[in-house]
JSON list of C-alpha atoms in Angstrom, two decimals:
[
{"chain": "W", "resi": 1, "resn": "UNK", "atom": "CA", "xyz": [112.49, 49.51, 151.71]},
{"chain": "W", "resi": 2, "resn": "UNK", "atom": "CA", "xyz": [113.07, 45.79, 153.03]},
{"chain": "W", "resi": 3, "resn": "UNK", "atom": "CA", "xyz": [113.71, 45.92, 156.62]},
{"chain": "W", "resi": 4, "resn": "UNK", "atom": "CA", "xyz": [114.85, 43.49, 159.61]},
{"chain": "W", "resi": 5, "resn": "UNK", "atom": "CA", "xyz": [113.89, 44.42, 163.06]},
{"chain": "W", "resi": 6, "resn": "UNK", "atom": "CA", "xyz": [115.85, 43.21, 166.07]},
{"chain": "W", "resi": 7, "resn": "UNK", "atom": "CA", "xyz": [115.86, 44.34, 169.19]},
{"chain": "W", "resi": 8, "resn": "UNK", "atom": "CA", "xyz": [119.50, 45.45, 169.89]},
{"chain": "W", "resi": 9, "resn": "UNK", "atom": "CA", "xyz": [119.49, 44.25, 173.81]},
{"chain": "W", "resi": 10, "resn": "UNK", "atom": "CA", "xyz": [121.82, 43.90, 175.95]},
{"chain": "W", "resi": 11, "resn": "UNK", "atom": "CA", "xyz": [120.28, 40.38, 177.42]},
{"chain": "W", "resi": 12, "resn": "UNK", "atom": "CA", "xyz": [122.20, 38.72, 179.82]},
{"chain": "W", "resi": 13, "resn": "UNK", "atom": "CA", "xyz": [120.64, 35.44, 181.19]},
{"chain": "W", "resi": 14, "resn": "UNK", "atom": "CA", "xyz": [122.23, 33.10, 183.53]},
{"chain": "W", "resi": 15, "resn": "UNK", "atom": "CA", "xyz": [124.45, 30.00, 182.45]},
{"chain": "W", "resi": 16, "resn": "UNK", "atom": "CA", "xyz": [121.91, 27.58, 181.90]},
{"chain": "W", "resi": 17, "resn": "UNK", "atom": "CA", "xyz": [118.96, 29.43, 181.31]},
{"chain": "W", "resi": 18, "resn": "UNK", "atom": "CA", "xyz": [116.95, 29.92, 177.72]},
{"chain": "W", "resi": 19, "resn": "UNK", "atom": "CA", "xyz": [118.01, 32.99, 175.88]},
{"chain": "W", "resi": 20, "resn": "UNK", "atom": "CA", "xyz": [115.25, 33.66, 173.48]},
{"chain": "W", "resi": 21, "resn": "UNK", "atom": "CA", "xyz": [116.09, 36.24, 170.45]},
{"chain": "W", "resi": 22, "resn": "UNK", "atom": "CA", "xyz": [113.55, 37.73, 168.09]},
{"chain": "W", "resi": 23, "resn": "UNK", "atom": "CA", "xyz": [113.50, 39.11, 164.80]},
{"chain": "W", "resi": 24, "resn": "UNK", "atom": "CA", "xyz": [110.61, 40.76, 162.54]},
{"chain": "W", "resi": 25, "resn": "UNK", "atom": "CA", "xyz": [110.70, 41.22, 158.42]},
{"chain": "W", "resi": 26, "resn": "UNK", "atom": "CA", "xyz": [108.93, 43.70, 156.37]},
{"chain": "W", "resi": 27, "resn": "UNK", "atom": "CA", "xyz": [109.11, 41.64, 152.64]},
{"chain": "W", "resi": 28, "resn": "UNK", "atom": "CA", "xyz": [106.10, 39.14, 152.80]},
{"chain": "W", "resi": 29, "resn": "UNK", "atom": "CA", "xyz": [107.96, 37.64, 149.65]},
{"chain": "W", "resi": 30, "resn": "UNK", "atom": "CA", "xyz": [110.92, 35.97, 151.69]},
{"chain": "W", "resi": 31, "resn": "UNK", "atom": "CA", "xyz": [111.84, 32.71, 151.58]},
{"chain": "W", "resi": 32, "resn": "UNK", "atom": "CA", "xyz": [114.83, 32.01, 153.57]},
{"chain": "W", "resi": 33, "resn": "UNK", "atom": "CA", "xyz": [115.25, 32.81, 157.47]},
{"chain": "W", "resi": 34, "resn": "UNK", "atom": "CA", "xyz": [119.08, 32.79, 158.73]},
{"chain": "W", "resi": 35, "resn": "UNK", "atom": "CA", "xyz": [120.25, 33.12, 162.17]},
{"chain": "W", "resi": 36, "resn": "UNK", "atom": "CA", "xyz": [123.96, 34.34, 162.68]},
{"chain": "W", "resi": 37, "resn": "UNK", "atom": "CA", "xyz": [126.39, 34.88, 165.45]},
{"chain": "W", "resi": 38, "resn": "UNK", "atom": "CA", "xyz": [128.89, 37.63, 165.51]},
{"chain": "W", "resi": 39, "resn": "UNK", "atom": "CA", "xyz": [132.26, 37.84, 167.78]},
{"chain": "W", "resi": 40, "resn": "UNK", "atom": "CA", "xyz": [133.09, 41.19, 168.04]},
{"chain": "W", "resi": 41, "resn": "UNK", "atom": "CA", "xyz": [135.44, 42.11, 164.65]},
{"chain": "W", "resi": 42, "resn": "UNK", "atom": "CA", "xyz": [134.65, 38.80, 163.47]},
{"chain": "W", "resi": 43, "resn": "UNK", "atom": "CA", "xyz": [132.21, 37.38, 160.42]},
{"chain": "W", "resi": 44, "resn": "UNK", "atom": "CA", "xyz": [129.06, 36.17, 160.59]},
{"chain": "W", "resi": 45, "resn": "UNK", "atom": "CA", "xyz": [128.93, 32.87, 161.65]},
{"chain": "W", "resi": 46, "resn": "UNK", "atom": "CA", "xyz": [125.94, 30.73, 160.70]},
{"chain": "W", "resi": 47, "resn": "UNK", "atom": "CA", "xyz": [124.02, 29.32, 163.18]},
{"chain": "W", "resi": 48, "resn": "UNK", "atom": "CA", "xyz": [120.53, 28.30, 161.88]},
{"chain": "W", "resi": 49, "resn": "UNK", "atom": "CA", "xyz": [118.68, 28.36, 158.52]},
{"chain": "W", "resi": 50, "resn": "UNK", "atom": "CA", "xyz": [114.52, 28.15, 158.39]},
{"chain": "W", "resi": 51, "resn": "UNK", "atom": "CA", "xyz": [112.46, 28.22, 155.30]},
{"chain": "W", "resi": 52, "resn": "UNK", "atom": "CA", "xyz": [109.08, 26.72, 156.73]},
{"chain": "W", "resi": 53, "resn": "UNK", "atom": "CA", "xyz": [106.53, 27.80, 159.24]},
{"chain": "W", "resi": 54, "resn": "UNK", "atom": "CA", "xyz": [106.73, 26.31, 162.53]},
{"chain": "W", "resi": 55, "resn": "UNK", "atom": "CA", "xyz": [110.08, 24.87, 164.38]},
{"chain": "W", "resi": 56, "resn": "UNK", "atom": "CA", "xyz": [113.45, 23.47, 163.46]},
{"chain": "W", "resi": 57, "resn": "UNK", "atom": "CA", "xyz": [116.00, 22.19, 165.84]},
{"chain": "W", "resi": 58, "resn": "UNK", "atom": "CA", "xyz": [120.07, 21.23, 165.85]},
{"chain": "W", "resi": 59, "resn": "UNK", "atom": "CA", "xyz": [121.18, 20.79, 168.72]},
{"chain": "W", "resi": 60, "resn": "UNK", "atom": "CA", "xyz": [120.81, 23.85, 171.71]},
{"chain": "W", "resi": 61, "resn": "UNK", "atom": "CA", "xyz": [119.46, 26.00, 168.90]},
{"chain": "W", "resi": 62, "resn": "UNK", "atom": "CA", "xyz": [115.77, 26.29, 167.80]},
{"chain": "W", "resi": 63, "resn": "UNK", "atom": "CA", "xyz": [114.29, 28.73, 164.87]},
{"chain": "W", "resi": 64, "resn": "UNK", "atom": "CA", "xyz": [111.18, 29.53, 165.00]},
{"chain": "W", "resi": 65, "resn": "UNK", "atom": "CA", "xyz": [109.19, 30.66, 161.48]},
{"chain": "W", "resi": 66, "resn": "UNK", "atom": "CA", "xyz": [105.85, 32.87, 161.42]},
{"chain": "W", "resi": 67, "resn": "UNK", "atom": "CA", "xyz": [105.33, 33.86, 158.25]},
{"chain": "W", "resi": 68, "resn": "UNK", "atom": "CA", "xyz": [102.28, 35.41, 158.79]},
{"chain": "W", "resi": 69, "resn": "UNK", "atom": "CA", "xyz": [103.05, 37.45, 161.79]},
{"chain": "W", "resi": 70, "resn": "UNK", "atom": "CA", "xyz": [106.56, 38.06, 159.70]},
{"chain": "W", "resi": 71, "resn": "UNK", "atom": "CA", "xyz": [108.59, 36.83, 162.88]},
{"chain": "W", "resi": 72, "resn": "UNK", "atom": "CA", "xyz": [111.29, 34.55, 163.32]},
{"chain": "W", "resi": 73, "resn": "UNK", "atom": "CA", "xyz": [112.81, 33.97, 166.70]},
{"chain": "W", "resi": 74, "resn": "UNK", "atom": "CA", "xyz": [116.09, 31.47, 167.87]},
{"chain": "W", "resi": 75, "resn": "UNK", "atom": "CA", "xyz": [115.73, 29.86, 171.40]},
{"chain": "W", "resi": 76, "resn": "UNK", "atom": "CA", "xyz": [119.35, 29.08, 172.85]},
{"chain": "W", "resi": 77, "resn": "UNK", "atom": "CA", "xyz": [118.64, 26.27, 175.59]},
{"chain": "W", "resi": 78, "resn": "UNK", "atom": "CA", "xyz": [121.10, 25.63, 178.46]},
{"chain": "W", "resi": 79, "resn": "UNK", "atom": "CA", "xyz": [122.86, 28.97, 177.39]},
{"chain": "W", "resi": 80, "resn": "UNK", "atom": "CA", "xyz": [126.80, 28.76, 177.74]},
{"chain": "W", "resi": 81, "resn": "UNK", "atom": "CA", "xyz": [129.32, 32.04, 178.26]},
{"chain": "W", "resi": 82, "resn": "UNK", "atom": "CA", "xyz": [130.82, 31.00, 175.11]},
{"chain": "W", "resi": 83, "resn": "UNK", "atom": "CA", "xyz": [127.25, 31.99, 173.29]},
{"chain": "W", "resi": 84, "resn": "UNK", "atom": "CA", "xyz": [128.07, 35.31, 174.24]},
{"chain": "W", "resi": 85, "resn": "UNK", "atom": "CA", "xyz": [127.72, 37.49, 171.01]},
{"chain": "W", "resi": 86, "resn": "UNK", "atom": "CA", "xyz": [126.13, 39.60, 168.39]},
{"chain": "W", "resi": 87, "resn": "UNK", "atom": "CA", "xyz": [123.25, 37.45, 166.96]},
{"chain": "W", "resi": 88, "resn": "UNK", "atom": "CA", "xyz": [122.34, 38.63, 163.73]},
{"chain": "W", "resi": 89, "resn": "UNK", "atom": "CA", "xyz": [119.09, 37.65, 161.96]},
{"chain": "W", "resi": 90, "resn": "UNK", "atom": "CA", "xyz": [118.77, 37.53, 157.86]},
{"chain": "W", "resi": 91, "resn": "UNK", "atom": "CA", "xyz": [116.50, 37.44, 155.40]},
{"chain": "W", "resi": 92, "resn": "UNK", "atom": "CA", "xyz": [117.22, 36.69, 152.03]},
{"chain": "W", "resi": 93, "resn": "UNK", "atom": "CA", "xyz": [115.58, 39.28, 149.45]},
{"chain": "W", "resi": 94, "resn": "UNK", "atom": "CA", "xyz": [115.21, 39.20, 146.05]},
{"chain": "W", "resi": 95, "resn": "UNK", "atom": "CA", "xyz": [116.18, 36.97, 142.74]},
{"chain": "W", "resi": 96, "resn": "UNK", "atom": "CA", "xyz": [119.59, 37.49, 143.60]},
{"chain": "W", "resi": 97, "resn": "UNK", "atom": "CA", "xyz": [118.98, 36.49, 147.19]},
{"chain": "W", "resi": 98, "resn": "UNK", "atom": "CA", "xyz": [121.25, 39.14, 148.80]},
{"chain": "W", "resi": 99, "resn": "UNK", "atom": "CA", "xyz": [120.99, 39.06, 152.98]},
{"chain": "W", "resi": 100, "resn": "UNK", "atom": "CA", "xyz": [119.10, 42.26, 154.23]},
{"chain": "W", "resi": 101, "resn": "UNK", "atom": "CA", "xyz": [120.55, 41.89, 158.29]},
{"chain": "W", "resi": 102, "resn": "UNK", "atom": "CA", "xyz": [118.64, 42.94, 161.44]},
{"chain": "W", "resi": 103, "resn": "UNK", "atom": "CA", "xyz": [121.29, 45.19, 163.72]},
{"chain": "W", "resi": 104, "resn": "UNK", "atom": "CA", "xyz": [121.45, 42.02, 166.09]},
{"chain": "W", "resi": 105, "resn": "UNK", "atom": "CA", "xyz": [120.79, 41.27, 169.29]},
{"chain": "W", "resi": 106, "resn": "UNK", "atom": "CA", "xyz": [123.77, 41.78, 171.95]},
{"chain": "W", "resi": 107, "resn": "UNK", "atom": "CA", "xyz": [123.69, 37.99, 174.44]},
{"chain": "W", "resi": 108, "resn": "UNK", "atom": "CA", "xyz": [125.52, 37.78, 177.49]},
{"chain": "W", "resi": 109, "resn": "UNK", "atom": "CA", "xyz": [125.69, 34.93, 178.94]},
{"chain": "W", "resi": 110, "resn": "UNK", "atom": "CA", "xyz": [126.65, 35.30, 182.54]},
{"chain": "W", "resi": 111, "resn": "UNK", "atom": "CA", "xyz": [128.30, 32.20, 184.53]},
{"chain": "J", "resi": 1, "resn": "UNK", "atom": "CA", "xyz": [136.42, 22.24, 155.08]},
{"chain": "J", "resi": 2, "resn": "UNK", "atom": "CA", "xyz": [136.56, 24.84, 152.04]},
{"chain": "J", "resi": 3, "resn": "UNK", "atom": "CA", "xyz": [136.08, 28.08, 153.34]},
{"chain": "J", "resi": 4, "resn": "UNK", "atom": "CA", "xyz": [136.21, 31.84, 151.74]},
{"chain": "J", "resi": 5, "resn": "UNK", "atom": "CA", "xyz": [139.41, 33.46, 152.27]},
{"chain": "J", "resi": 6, "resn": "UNK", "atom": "CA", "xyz": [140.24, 37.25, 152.09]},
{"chain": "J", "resi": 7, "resn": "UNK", "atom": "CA", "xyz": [143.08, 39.51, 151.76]},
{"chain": "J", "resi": 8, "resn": "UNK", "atom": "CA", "xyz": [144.40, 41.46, 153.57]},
{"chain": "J", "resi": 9, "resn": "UNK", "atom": "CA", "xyz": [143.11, 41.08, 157.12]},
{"chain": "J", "resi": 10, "resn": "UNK", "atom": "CA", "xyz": [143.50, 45.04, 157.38]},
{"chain": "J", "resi": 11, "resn": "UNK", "atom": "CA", "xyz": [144.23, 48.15, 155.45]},
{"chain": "J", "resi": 12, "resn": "UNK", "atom": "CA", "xyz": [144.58, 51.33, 156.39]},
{"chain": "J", "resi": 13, "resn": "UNK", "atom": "CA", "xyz": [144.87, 53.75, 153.37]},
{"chain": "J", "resi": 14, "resn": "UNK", "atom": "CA", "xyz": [144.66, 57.53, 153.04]},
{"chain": "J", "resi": 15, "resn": "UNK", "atom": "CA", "xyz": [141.72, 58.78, 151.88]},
{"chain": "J", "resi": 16, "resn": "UNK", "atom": "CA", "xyz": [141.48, 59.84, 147.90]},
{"chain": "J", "resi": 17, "resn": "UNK", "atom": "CA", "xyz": [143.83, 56.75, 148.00]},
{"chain": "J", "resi": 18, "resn": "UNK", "atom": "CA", "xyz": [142.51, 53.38, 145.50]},
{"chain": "J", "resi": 19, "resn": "UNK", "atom": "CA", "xyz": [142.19, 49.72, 147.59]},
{"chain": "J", "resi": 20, "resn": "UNK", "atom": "CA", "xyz": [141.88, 46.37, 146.24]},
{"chain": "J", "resi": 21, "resn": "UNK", "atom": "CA", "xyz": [140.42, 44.31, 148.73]},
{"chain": "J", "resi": 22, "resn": "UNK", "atom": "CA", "xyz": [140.83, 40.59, 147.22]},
{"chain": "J", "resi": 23, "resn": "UNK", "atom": "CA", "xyz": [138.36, 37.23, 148.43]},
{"chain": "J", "resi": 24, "resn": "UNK", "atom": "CA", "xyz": [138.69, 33.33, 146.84]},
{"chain": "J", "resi": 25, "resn": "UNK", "atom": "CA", "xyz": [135.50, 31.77, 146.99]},
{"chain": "J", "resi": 26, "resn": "UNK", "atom": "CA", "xyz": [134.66, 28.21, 147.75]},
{"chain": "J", "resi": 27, "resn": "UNK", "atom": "CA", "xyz": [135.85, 26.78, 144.71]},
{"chain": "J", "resi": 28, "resn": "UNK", "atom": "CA", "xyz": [132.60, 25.21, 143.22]},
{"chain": "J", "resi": 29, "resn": "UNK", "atom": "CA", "xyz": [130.33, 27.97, 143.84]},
{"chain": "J", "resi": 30, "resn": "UNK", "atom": "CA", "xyz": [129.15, 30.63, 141.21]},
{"chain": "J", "resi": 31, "resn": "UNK", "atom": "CA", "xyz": [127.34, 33.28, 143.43]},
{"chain": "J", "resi": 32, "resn": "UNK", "atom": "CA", "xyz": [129.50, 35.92, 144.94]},
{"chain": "J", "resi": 33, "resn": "UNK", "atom": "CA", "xyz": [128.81, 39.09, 147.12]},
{"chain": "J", "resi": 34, "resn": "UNK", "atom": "CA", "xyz": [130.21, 42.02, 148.92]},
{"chain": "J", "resi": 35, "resn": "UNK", "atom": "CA", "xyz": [128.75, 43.56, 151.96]},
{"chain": "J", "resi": 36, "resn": "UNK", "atom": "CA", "xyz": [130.04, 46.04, 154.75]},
{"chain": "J", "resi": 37, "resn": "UNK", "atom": "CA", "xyz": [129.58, 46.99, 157.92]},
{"chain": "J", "resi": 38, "resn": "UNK", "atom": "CA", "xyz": [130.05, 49.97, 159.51]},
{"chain": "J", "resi": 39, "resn": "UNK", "atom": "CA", "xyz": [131.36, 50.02, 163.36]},
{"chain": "J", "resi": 40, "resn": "UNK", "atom": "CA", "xyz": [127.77, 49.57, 165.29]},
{"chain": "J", "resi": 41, "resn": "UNK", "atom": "CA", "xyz": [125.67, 49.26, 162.39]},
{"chain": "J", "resi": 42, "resn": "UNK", "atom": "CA", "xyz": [123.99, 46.89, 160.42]},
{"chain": "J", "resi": 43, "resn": "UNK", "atom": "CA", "xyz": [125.56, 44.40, 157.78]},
{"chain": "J", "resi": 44, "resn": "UNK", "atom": "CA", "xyz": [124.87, 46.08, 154.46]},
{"chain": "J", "resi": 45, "resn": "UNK", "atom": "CA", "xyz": [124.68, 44.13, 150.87]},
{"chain": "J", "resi": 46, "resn": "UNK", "atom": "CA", "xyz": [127.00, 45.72, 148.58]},
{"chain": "J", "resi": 47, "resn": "UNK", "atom": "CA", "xyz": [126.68, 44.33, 145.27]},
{"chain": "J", "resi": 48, "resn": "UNK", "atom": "CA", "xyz": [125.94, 40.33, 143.87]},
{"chain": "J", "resi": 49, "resn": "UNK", "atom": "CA", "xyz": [127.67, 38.70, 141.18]},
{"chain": "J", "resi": 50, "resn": "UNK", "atom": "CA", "xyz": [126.84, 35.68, 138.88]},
{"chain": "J", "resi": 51, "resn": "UNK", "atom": "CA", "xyz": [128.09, 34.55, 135.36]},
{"chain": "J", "resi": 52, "resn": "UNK", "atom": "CA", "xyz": [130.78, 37.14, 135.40]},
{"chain": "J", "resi": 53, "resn": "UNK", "atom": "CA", "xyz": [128.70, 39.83, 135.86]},
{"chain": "J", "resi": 54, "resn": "UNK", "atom": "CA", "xyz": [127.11, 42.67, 138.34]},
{"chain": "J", "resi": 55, "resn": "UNK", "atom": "CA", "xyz": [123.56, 41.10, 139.10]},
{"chain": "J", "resi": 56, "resn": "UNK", "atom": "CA", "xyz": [122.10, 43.52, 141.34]},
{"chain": "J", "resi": 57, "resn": "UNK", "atom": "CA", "xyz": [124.06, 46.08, 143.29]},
{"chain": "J", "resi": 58, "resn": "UNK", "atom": "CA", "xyz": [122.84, 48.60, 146.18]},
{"chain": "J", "resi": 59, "resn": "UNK", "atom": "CA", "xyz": [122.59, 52.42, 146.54]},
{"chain": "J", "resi": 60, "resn": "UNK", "atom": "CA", "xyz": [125.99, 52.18, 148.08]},
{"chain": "J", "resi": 61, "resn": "UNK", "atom": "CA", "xyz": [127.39, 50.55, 145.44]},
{"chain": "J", "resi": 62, "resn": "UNK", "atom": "CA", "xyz": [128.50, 54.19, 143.10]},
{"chain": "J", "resi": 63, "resn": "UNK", "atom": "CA", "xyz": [130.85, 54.92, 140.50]},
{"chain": "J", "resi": 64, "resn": "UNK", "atom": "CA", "xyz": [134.02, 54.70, 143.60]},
{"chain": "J", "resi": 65, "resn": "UNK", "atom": "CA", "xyz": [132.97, 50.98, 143.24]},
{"chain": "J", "resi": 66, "resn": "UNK", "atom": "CA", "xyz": [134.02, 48.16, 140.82]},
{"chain": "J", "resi": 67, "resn": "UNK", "atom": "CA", "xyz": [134.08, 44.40, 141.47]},
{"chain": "J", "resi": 68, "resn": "UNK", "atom": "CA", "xyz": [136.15, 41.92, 139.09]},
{"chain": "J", "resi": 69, "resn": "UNK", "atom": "CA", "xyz": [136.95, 37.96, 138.72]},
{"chain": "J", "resi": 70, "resn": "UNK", "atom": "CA", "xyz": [139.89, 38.47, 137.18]},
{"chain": "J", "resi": 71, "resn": "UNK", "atom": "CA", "xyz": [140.79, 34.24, 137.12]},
{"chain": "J", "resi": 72, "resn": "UNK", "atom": "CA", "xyz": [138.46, 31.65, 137.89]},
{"chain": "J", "resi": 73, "resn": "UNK", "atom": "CA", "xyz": [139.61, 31.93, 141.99]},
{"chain": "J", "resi": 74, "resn": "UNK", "atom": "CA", "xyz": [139.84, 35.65, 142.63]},
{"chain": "J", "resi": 75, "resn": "UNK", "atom": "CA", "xyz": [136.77, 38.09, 143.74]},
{"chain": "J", "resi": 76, "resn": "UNK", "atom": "CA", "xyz": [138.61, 41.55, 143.79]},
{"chain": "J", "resi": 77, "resn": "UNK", "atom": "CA", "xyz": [136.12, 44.71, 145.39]},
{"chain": "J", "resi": 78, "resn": "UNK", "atom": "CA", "xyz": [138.23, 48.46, 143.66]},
{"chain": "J", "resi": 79, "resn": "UNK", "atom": "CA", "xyz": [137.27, 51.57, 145.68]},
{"chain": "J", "resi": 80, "resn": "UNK", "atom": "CA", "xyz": [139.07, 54.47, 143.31]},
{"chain": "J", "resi": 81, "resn": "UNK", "atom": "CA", "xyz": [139.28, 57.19, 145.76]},
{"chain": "J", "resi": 82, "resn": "UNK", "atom": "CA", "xyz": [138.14, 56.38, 149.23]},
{"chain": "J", "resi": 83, "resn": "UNK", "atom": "CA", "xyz": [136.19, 58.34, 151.81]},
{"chain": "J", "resi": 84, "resn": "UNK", "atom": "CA", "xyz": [136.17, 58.06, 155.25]},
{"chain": "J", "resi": 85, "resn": "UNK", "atom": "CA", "xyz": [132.99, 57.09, 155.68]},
{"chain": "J", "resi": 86, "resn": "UNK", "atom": "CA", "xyz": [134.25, 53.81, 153.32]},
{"chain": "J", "resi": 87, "resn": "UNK", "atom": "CA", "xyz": [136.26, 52.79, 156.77]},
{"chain": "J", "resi": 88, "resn": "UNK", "atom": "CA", "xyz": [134.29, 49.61, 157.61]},
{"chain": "J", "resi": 89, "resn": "UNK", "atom": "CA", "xyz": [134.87, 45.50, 157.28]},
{"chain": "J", "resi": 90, "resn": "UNK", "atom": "CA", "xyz": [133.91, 44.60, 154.23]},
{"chain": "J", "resi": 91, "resn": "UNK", "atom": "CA", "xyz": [132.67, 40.76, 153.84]},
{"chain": "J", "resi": 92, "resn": "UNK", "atom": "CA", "xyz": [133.13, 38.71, 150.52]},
{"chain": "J", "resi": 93, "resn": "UNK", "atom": "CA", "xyz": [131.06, 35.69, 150.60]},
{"chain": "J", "resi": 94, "resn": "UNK", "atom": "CA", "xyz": [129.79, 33.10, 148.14]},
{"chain": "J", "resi": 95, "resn": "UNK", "atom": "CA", "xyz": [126.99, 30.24, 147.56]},
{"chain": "J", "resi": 96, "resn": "UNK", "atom": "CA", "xyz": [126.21, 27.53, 144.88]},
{"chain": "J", "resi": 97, "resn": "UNK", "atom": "CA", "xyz": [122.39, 27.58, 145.81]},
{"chain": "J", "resi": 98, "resn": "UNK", "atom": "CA", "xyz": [122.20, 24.12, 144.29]},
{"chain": "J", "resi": 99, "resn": "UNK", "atom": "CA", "xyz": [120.83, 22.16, 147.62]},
{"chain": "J", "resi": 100, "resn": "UNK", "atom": "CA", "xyz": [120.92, 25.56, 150.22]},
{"chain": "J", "resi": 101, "resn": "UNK", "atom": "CA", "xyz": [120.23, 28.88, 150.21]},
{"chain": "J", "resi": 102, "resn": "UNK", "atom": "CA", "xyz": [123.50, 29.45, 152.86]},
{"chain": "J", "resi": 103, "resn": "UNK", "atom": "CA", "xyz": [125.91, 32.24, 152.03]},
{"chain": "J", "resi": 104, "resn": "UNK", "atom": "CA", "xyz": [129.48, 31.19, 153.24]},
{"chain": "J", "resi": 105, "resn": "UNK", "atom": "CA", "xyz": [131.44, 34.27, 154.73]},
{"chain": "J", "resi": 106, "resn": "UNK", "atom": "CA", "xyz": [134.92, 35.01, 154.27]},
{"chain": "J", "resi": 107, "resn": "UNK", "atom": "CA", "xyz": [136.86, 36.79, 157.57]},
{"chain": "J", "resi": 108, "resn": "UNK", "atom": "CA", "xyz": [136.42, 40.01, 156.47]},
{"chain": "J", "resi": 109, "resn": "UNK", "atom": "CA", "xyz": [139.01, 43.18, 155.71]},
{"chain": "J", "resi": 110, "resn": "UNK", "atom": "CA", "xyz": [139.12, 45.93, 158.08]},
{"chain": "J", "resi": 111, "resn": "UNK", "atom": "CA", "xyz": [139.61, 49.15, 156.08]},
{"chain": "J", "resi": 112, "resn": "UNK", "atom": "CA", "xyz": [140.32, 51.95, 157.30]},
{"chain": "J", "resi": 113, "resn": "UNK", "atom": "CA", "xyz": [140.57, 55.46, 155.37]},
{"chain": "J", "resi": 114, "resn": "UNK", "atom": "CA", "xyz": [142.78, 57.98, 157.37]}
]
């Protein structure tokens, strides 16, 4: 059974502060690394994409890739109240790259 | 900016009762999917469709279940006789894989089986 790993929170950090969210994978064989956000009865937004070890940037957002520890992480710098949300983190699985989701991580960003 | 669309925004139905929930893609793309989610858990995958045809679909995915492209816009998701554990939002989203792997997500339909 593929599995994503978040840990569900609450964190609240201060306006301006780094939130830092983390995800682990089970399937070794993934490729693709997506962070989403998540308003409450909304859709997944998408906020970052990773498919290589090591860091990718845009803008306040940073992913971070391990594929051998089987981690991924975002970094929100200078952390607004309008990032507060779900942030969801998926893996893509298979041929038919269907998303296996994390339960996300809860943000509160407190001003 | 194309974007996924879905209809309606929310149905309530009685349960045994048969829904349609309906989804247009982005018009050049060719994969399509269904997930759900449940209120406080995670985002499941439903079923994947390419080439006019079921390519993988999950355990969730029985018989109650049937997905259709009935034109070359419309992505229709048929639940015959619905439970109440079927009351969730149910995503349709689609992808032409060509230069990303990103999924594009419609706004969901909030079902809900009384």
């Amino acid at each position: 059974q593929k599995e994503v790993e978040q840990n569900s929170g609450p964190l609240s950090v201060p306006e301006g502060a780094i939130a830092s969210l983390n995800c682990t994978y089970s399937d070794r064989g993934s490729q693709s690394f997506f962070w989403y956000r998540q308003y409450s009865g909304k859709s997944p937004e998408l906020i970052m994409s990773i498919y290589s070890n090591g860091d990718k940037e845009d803008g306040r957002f940073t992913a971070q890739l391990n594929k051998a520890s089987q981690y991924v992480s975002l970094l929100i710098r200078d952390s607004q109240p309008s990032d507060s949300a779900t942030y969801l983190c998926a893996v893509n699985a298979g041929n038919n790259r269907k998303l296996i989701w994390g339960l996300g991580t809860s943000l509160a960003v407190n001003p | 900016e194309p974007e996924v669309t879905q209809t309606p925004s929310h149905q309530v139905t009685q349960m045994g009762q048969e829904v349609i929930l309906r989804c247009v893609p982005i018009s050049n793309h060719l994969y399509f999917y269904w997930y759900r989610q449940i209120l406080g858990q995670k985002v499941e995958f439903l079923v994947s469709f390419y080439n006019n045809e079921i390519s993988e679909k999950s355990e969730i995915f029985d018989d109650q279940f049937s997905v259709e492209r009935p034109d070359g816009s419309n992505f229709t998701l048929k639940i015959r006789s619905t439970k109440l554990e079927d009351s969730a939002m149910y995503f349709c989203a689609s992808a032409d894989f060509s230069s990303t792997d990103t999924q594009y997500f419609g706004p969901g339909t909030r079902l809900t089986v009384l």
